[in-house]
mmCIF file of C-alpha atoms in Angstrom:
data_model
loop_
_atom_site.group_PDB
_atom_site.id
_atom_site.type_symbol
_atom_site.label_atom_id
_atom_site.label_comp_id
_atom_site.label_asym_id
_atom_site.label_seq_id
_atom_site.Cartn_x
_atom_site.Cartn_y
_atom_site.Cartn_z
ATOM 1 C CA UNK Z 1 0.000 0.000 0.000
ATOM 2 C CA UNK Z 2 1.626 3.421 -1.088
ATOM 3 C CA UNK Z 3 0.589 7.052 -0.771
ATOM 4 C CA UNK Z 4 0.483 7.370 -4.514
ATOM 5 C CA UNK Z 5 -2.386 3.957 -4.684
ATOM 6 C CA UNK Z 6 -4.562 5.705 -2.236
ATOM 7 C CA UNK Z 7 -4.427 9.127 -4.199
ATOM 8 C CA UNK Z 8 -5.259 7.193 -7.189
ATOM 9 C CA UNK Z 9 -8.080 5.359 -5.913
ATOM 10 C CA UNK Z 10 -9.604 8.878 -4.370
ATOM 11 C CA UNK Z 11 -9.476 10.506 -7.906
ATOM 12 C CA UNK Z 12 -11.190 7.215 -9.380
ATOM 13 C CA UNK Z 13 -13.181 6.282 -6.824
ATOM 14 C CA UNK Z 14 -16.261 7.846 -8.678
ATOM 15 C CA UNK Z 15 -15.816 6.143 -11.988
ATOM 16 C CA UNK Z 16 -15.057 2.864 -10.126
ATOM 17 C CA UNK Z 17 -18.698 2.339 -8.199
ATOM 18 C CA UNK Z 18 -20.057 3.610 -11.243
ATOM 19 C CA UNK Z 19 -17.869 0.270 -13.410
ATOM 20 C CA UNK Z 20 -16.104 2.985 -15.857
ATOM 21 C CA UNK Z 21 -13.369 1.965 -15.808
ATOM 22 C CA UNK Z 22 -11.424 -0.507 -17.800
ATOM 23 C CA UNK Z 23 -10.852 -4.638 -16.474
ATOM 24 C CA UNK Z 24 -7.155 -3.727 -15.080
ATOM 25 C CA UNK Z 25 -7.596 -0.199 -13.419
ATOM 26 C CA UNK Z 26 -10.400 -2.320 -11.666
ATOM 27 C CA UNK Z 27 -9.006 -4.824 -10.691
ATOM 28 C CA UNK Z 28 -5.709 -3.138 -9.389
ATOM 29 C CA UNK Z 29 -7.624 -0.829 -7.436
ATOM 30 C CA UNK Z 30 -10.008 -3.554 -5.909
ATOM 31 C CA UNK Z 31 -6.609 -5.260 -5.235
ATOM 32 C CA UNK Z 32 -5.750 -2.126 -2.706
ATOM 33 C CA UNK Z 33 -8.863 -2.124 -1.196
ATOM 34 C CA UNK Z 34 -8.807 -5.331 -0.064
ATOM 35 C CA UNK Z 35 -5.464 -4.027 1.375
ATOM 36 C CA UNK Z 36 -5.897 -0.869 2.706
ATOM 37 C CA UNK Z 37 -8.848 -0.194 5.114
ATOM 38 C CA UNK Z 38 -9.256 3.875 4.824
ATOM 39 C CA UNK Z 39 -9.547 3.532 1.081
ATOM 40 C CA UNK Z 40 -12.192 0.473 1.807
ATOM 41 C CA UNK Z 41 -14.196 2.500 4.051
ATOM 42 C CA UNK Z 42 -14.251 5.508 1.245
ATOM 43 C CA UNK Z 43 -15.603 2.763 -0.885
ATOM 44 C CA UNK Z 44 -17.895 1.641 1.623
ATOM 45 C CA UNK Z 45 -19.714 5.234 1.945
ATOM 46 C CA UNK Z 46 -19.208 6.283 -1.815
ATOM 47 C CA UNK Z 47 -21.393 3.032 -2.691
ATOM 48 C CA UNK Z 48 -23.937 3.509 -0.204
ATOM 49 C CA UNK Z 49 -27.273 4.467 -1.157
ATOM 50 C CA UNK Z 50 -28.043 7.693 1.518
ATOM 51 C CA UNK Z 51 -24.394 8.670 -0.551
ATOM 52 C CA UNK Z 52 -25.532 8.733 -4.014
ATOM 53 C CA UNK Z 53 -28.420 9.573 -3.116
ATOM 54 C CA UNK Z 54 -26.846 12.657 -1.622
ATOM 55 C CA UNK Z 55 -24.850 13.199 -4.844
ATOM 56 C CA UNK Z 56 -28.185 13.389 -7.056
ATOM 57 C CA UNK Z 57 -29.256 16.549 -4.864
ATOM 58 C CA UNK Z 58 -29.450 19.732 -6.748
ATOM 59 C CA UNK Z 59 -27.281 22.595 -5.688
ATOM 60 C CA UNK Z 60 -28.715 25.036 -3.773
ATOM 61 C CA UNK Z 61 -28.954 27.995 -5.606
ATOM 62 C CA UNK Z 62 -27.083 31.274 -4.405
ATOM 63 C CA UNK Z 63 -29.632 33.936 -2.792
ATOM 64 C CA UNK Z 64 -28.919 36.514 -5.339
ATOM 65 C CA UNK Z 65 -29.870 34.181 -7.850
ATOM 66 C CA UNK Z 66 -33.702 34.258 -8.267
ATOM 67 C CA UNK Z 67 -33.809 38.346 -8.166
ATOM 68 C CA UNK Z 68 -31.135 38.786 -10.771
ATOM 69 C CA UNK Z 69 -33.063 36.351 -13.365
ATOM 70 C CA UNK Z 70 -36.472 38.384 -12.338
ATOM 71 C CA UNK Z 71 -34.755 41.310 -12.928
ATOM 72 C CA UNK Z 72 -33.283 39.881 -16.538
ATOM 73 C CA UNK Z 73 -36.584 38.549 -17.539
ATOM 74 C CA UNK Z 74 -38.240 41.563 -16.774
ATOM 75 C CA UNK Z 75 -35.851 43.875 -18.643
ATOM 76 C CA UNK Z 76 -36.291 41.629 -21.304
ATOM 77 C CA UNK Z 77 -40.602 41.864 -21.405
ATOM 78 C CA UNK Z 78 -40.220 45.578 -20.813
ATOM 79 C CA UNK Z 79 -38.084 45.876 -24.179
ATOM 80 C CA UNK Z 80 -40.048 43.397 -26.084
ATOM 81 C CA UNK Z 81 -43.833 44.833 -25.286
ATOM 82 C CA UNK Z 82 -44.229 48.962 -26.488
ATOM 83 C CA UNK Z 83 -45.196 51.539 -23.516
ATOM 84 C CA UNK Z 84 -48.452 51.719 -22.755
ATOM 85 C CA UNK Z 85 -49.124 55.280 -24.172
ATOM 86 C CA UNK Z 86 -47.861 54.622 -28.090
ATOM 87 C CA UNK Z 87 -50.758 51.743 -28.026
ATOM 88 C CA UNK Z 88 -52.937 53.550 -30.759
ATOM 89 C CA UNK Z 89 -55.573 50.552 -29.973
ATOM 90 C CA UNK Z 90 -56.244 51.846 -26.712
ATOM 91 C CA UNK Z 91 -55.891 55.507 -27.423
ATOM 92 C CA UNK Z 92 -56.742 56.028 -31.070
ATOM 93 C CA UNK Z 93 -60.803 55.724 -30.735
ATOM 94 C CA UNK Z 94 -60.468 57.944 -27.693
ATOM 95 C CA UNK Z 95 -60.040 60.784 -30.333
ATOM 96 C CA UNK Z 96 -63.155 60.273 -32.112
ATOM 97 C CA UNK Z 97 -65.239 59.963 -29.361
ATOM 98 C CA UNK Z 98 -63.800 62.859 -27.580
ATOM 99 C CA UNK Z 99 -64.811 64.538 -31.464
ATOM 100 C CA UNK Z 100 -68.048 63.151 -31.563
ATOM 101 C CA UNK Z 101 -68.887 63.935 -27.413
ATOM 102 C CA UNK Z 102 -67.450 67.923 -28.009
ATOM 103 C CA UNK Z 103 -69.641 68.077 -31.499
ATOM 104 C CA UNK Z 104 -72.303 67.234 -29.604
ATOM 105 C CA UNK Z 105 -71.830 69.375 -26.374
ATOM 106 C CA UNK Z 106 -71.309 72.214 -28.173
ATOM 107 C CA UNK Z 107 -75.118 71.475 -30.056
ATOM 108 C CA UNK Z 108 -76.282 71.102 -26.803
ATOM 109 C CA UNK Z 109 -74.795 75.203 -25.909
ATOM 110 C CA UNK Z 110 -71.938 73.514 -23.837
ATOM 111 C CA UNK Z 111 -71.815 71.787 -20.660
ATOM 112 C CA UNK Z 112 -74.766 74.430 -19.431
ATOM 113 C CA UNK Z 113 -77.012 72.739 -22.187
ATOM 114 C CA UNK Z 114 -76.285 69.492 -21.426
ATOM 115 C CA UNK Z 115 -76.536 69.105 -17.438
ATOM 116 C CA UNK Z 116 -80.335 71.101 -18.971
ATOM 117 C CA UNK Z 117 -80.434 68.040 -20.528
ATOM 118 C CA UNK Z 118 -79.195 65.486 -17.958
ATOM 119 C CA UNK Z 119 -81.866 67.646 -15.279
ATOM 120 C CA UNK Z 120 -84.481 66.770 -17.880
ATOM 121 C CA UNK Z 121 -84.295 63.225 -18.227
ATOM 122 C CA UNK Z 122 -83.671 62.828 -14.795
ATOM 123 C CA UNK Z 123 -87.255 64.840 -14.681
ATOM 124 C CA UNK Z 124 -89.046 62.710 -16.835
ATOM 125 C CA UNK Z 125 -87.663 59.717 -15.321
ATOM 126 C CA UNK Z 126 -89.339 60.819 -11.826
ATOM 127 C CA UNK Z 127 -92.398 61.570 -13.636
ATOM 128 C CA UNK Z 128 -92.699 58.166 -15.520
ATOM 129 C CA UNK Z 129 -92.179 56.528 -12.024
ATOM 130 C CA UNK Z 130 -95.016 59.234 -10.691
ATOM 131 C CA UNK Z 131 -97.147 58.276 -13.745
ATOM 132 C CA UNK Z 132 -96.642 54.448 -13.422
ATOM 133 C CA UNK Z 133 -97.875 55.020 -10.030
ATOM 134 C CA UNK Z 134 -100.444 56.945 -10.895
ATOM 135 C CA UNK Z 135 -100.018 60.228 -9.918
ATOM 136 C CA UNK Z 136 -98.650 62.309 -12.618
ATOM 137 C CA UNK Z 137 -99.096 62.636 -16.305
ATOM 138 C CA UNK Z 138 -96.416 60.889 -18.518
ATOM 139 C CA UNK Z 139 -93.486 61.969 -19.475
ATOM 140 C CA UNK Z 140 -93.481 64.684 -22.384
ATOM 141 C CA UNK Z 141 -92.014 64.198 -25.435
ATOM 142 C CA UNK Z 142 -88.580 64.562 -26.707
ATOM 143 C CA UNK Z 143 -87.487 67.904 -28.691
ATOM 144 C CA UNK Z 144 -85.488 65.121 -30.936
ATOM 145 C CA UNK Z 145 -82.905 67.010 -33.191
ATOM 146 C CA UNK Z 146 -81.662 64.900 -36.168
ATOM 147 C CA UNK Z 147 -77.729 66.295 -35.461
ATOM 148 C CA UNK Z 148 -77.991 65.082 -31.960
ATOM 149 C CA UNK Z 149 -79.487 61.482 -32.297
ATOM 150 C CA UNK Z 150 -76.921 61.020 -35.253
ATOM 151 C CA UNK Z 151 -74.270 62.078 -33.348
ATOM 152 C CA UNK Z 152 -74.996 60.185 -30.544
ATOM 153 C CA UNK Z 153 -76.008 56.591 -32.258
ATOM 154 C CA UNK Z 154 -72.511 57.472 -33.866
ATOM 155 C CA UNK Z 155 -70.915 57.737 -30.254
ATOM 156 C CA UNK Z 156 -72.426 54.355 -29.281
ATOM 157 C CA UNK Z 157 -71.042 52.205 -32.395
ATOM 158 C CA UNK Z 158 -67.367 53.825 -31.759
ATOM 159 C CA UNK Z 159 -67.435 53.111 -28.231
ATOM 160 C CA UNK Z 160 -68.759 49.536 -28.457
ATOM 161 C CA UNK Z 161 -66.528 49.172 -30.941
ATOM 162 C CA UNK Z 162 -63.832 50.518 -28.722
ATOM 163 C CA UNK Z 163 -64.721 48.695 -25.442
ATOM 164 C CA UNK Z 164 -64.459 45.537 -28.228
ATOM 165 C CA UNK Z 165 -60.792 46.567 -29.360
ATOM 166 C CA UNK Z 166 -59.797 46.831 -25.768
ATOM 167 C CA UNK Z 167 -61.849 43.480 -24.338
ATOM 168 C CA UNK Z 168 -59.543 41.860 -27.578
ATOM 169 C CA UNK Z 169 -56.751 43.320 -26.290
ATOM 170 C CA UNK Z 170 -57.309 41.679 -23.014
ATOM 171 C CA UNK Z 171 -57.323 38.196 -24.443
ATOM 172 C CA UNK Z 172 -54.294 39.031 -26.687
ATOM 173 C CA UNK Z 173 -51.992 40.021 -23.407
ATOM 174 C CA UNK Z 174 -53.918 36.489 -22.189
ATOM 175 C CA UNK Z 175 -52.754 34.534 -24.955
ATOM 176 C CA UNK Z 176 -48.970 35.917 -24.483
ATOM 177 C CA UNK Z 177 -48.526 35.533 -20.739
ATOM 178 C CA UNK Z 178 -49.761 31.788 -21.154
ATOM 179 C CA UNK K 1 -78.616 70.884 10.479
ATOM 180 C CA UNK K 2 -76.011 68.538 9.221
ATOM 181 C CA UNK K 3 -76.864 65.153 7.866
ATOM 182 C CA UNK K 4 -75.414 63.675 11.425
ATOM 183 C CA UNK K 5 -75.229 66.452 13.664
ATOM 184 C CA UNK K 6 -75.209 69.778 14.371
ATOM 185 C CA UNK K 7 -72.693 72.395 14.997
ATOM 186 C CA UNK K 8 -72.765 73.650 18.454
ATOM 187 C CA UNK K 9 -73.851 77.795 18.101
ATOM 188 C CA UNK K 10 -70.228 79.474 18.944
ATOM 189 C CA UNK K 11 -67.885 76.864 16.654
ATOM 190 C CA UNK K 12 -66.920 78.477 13.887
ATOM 191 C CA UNK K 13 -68.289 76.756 10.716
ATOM 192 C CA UNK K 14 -64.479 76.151 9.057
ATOM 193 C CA UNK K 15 -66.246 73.907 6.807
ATOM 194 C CA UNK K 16 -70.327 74.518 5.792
ATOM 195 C CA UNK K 17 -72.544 73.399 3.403
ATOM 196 C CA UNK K 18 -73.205 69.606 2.724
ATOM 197 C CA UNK K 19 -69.583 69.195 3.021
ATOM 198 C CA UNK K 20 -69.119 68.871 7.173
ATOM 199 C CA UNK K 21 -66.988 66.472 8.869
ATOM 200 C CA UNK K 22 -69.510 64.066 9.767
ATOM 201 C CA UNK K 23 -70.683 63.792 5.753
ATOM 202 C CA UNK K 24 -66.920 62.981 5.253
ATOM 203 C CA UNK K 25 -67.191 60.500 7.902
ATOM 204 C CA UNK K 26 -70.199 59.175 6.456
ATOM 205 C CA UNK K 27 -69.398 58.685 2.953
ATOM 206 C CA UNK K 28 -65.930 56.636 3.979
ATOM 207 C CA UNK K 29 -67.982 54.829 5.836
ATOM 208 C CA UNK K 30 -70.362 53.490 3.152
ATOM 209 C CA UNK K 31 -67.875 53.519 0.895
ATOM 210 C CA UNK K 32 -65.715 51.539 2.899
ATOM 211 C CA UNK K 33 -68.416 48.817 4.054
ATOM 212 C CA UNK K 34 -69.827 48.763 0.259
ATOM 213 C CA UNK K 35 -66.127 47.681 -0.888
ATOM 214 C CA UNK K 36 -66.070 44.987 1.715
ATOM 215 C CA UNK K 37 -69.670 43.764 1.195
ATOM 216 C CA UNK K 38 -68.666 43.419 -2.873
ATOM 217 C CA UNK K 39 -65.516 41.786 -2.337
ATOM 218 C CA UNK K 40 -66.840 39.334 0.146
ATOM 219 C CA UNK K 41 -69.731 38.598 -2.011
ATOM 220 C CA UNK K 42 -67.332 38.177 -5.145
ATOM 221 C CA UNK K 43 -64.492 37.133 -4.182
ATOM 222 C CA UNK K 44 -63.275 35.585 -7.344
ATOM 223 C CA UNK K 45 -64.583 38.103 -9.756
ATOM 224 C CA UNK K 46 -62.790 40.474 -7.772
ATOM 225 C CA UNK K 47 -59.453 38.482 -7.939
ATOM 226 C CA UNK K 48 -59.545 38.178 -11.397
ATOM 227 C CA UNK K 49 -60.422 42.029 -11.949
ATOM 228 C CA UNK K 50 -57.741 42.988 -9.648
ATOM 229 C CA UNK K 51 -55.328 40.196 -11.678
ATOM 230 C CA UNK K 52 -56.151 42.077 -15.119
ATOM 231 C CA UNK K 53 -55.520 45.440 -13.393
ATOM 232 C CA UNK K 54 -52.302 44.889 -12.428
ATOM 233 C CA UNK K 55 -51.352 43.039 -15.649
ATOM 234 C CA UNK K 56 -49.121 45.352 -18.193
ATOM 235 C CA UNK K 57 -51.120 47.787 -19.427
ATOM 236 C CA UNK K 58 -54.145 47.592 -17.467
ATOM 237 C CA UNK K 59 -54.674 50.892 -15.214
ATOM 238 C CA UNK K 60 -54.235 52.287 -18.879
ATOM 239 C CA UNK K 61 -57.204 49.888 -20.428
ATOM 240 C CA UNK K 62 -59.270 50.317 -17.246
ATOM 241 C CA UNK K 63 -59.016 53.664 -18.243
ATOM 242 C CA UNK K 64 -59.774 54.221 -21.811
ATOM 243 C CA UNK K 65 -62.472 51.470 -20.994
ATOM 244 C CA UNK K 66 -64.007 53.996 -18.244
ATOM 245 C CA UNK K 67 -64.201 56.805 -20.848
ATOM 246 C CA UNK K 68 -65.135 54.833 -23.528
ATOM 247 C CA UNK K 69 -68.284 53.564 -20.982
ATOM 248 C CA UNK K 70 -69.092 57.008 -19.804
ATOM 249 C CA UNK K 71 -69.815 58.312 -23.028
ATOM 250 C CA UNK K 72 -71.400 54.638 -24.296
ATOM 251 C CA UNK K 73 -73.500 55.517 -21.258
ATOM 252 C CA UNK K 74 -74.288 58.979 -22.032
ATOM 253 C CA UNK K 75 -75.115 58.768 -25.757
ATOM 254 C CA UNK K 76 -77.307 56.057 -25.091
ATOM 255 C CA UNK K 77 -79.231 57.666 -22.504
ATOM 256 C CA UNK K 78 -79.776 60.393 -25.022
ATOM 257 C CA UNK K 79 -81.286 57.465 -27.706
ATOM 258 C CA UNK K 80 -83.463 56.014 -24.505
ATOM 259 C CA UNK K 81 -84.683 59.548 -23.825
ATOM 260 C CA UNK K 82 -86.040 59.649 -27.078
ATOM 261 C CA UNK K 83 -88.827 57.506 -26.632
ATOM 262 C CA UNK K 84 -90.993 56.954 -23.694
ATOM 263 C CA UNK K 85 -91.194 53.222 -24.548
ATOM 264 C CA UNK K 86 -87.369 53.096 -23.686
ATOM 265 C CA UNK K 87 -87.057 55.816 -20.929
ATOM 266 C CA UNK K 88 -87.037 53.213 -18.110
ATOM 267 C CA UNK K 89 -84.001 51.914 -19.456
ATOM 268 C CA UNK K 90 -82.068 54.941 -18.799
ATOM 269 C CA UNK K 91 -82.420 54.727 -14.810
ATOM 270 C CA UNK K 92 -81.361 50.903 -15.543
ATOM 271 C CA UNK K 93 -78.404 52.029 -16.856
ATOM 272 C CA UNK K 94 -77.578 54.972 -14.499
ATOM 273 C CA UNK K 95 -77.835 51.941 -12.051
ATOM 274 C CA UNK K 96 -76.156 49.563 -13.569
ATOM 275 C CA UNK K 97 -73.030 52.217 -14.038
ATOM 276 C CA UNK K 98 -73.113 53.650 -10.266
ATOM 277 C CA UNK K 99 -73.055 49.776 -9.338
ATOM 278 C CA UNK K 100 -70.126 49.323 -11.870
ATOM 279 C CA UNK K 101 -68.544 51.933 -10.249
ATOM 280 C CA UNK K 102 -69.030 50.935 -6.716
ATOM 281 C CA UNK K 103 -67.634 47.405 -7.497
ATOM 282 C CA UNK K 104 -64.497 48.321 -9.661
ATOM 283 C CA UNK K 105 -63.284 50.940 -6.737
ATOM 284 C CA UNK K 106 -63.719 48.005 -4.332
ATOM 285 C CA UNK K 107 -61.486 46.311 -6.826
ATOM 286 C CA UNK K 108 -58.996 49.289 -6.978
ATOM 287 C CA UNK K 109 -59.001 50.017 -3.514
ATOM 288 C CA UNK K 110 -58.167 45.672 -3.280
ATOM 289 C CA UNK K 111 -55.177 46.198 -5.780
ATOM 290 C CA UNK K 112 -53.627 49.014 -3.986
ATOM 291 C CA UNK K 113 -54.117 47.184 -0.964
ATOM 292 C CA UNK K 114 -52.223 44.541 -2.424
ATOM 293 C CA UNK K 115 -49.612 46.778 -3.332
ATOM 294 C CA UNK K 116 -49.177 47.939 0.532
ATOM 295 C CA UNK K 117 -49.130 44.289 1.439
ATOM 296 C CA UNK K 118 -46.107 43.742 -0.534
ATOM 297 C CA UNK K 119 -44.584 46.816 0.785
ATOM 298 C CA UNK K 120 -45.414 46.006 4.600
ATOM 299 C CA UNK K 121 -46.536 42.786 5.416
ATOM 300 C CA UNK K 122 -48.876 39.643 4.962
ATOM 301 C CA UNK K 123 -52.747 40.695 6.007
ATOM 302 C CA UNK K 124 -56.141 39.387 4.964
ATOM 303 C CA UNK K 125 -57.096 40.394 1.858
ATOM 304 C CA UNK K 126 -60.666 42.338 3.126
ATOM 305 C CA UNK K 127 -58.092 44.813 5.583
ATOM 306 C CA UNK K 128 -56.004 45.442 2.157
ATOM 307 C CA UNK K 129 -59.333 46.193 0.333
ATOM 308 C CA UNK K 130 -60.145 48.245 3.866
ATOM 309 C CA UNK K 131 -56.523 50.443 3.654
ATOM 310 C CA UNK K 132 -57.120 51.143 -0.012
ATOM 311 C CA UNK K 133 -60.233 52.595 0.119
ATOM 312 C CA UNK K 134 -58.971 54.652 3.065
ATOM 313 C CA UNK K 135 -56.263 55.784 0.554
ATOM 314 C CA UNK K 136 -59.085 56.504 -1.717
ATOM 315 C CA UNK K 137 -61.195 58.438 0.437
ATOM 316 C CA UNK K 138 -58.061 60.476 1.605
ATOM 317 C CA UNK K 139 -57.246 61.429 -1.887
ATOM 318 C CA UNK K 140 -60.687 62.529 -2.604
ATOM 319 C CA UNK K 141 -60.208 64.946 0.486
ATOM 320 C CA UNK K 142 -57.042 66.941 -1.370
ATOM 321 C CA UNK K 143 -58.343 70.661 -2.010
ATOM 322 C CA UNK K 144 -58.781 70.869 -5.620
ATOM 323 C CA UNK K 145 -56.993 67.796 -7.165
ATOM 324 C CA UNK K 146 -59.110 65.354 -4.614
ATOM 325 C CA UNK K 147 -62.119 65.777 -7.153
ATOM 326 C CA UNK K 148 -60.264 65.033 -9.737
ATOM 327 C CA UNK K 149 -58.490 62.407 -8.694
ATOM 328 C CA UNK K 150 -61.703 60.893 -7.550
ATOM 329 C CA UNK K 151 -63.154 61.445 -11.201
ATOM 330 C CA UNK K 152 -59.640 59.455 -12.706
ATOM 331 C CA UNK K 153 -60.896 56.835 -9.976
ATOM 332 C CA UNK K 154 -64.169 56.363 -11.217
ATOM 333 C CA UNK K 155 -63.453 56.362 -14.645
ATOM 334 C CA UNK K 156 -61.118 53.352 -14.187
ATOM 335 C CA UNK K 157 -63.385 51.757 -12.292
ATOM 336 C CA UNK K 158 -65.900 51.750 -14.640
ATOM 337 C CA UNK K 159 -63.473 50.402 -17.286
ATOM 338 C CA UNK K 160 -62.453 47.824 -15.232
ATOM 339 C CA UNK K 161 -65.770 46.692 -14.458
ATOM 340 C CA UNK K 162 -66.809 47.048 -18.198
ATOM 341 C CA UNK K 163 -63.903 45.837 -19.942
ATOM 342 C CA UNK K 164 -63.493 42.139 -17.316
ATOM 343 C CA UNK K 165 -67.383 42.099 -17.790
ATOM 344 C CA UNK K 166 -67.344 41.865 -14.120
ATOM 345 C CA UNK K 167 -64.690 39.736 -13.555
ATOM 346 C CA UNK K 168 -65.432 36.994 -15.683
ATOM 347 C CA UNK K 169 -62.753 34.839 -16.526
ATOM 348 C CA UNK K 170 -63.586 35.002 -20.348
ATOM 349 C CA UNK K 171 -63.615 38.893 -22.189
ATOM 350 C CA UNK K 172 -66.054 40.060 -24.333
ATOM 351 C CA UNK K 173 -67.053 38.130 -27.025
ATOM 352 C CA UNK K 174 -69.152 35.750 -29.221
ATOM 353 C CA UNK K 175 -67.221 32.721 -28.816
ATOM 354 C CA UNK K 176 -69.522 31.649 -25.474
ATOM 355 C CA UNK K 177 -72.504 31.529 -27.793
ATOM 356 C CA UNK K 178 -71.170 28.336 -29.732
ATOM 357 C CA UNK K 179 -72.084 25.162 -28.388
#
């Protein structure tokens, strides 16, 4: 038993449980640990199940490790989607709608003629509920003008059509995260 | 008179009007025990509208989906007024907005209650939807910008309400009608 035989069969000891190694390595080195009883009880341990099982264990990851990849990954989604404000699907229809809403406000002689407005429905609201009961006549007809009911059916398709565009945009953001 | 009280003769009346301490006091109040009676009763819609609002983008679609509601709701009651036939449906939709609203602030106040949590500690989700409508309600009380910072409120909370049809797990859409 040398020094140099026990330093060899430490360096190998790996490849020898795991029979990697060629017919004469082996059975040199099984020669010396039938002679030498510290490299036998390496052998012992290195063969024993709690030991490789041991071995099969992942490394625990540093602390820093988690936040720097959250940090990477989210660097990387911030340059991949566009900033919230150059979305023209979000914004764009806001423009026509602001368009048609100030066309129609300023029909209406500005905000003044349409919280007239807003006080009248809410009027005739109270007396259809009056009427329904039975105490008040029903609720008078509408001064319709053709420039405000076309304005306004107008104002409902683009913002349906925009609460649409933005519902779609929803599922799209969906579809990427999954 | 004020709507709980009355200020004693001698106090000077700092601030009059409808606007006294105890109508302050009040409306945090109701606000505060609407939010938790809507997120205890929907839990799960809430979770997912508070989910989508803190997804990329989503104060900003809330947002555009509040304004985009408002005037929906607005030009429509204007068609409804038309008739008499359809005039009923313009307090159903004046309700169905102010309810709308009530639920998507519950869901705002939730996500920046959320957003505390993670700054100071674990706590049951109902005392983060609690300390975010506090935060609301203080906002609203700024001189000036309070009002409008309430209105931006609103607005997104109407958006958010629209735009995750409630909370539902699926968006807007035909798709549910095949079967």
């Amino acid at each position: 038993m040398t020094e140099s035989e026990c330093h060899e069969l430490r360096q190998r000891l790996e490849p020898l449980v795991d029979r990697e190694l060629d017919q004469e390595t082996t059975a040199r080195l099984e020669a010396h640990l039938r002679s030498c009883s510290g490299c036998s009880k390496a052998y012992e341990e290195a063969v024993s199940l709690p030991f490789r099982l041991w071995a099969l264990r992942a490394p625990e990851p540093p602390p820093a490790l988690v936040p720097a990849v959250m940090r990477a990954v989210g660097a990387a989604a911030r340059l991949e989607r566009p900033a919230v404000w150059t979305r023209p699907l979000i914004w764009a229809p806001l423009l026509a709608e602001g368009g048609l809403a100030g066309v129609i406000g300023l029909y209406l002689s500005g905000v003044a003629g349409v919280a007239a407005l807003a006080r009248a429905t809410v009027g005739d609201l109270g007396a259809l509920w009056g009427w329904s009961v039975g105490f008040s006549s029903p609720p008078s007809d509408f001064s319709a003008d053709l420039v405000v009911v076309v304005g306004a059916l107008l104002l409902m398709v683009v913002t349906i059509y925009h609460l649409a565009l933005l519902a779609r945009q929803r599922a799209h953001e969906q579809g990427r995260q999954t | 008179m004020r709507p709980l009280g009355r200020i004693p003769a001698g106090v000077p009346r700092v601030i009059g009007g409808v606007f006294s301490f105890w109508w302050f006091v009040g409306v945090g109040v109701g606000l505060a025990t609407t939010s938790l009676l809507g997120l205890s009763l929907f839990p799960g819609r809430a979770r997912a509208m508070v989910d989508r609002l803190e997804a990329f983008g989503g104060w900003a679609v809330a947002f555009a989906g509040g304004v985009a509601s408002f005037l929906l709701i607005a030009a429509a009651s204007i068609v409804f007024r038309l008739s008499v036939v359809f005039l009923p449906l313009v307090g159903v939709l004046w309700t169905a907005g102010l309810l709308a609203v009530l639920f998507g602030l519950a869901c705002l106040a939730l996500a920046m209650g959320r957003r505390l949590r993670r700054l100071l500690g674990d706590a049951h989700p109902l005392l983060a939807g609690l300390a975010g409508t506090l935060i609301i309600c203080d906002l609203a009380l700024i001189p000036v910008a309070g009002p409008v910072i309430l209105g931006l409120f609103v607005l997104t909370s109407l958006g958010l309400t629209v735009v995750t049809r409630f909370g539902s797990p699926y968006g807007w859409g035909l798709e549910e009608l095949k079967w």
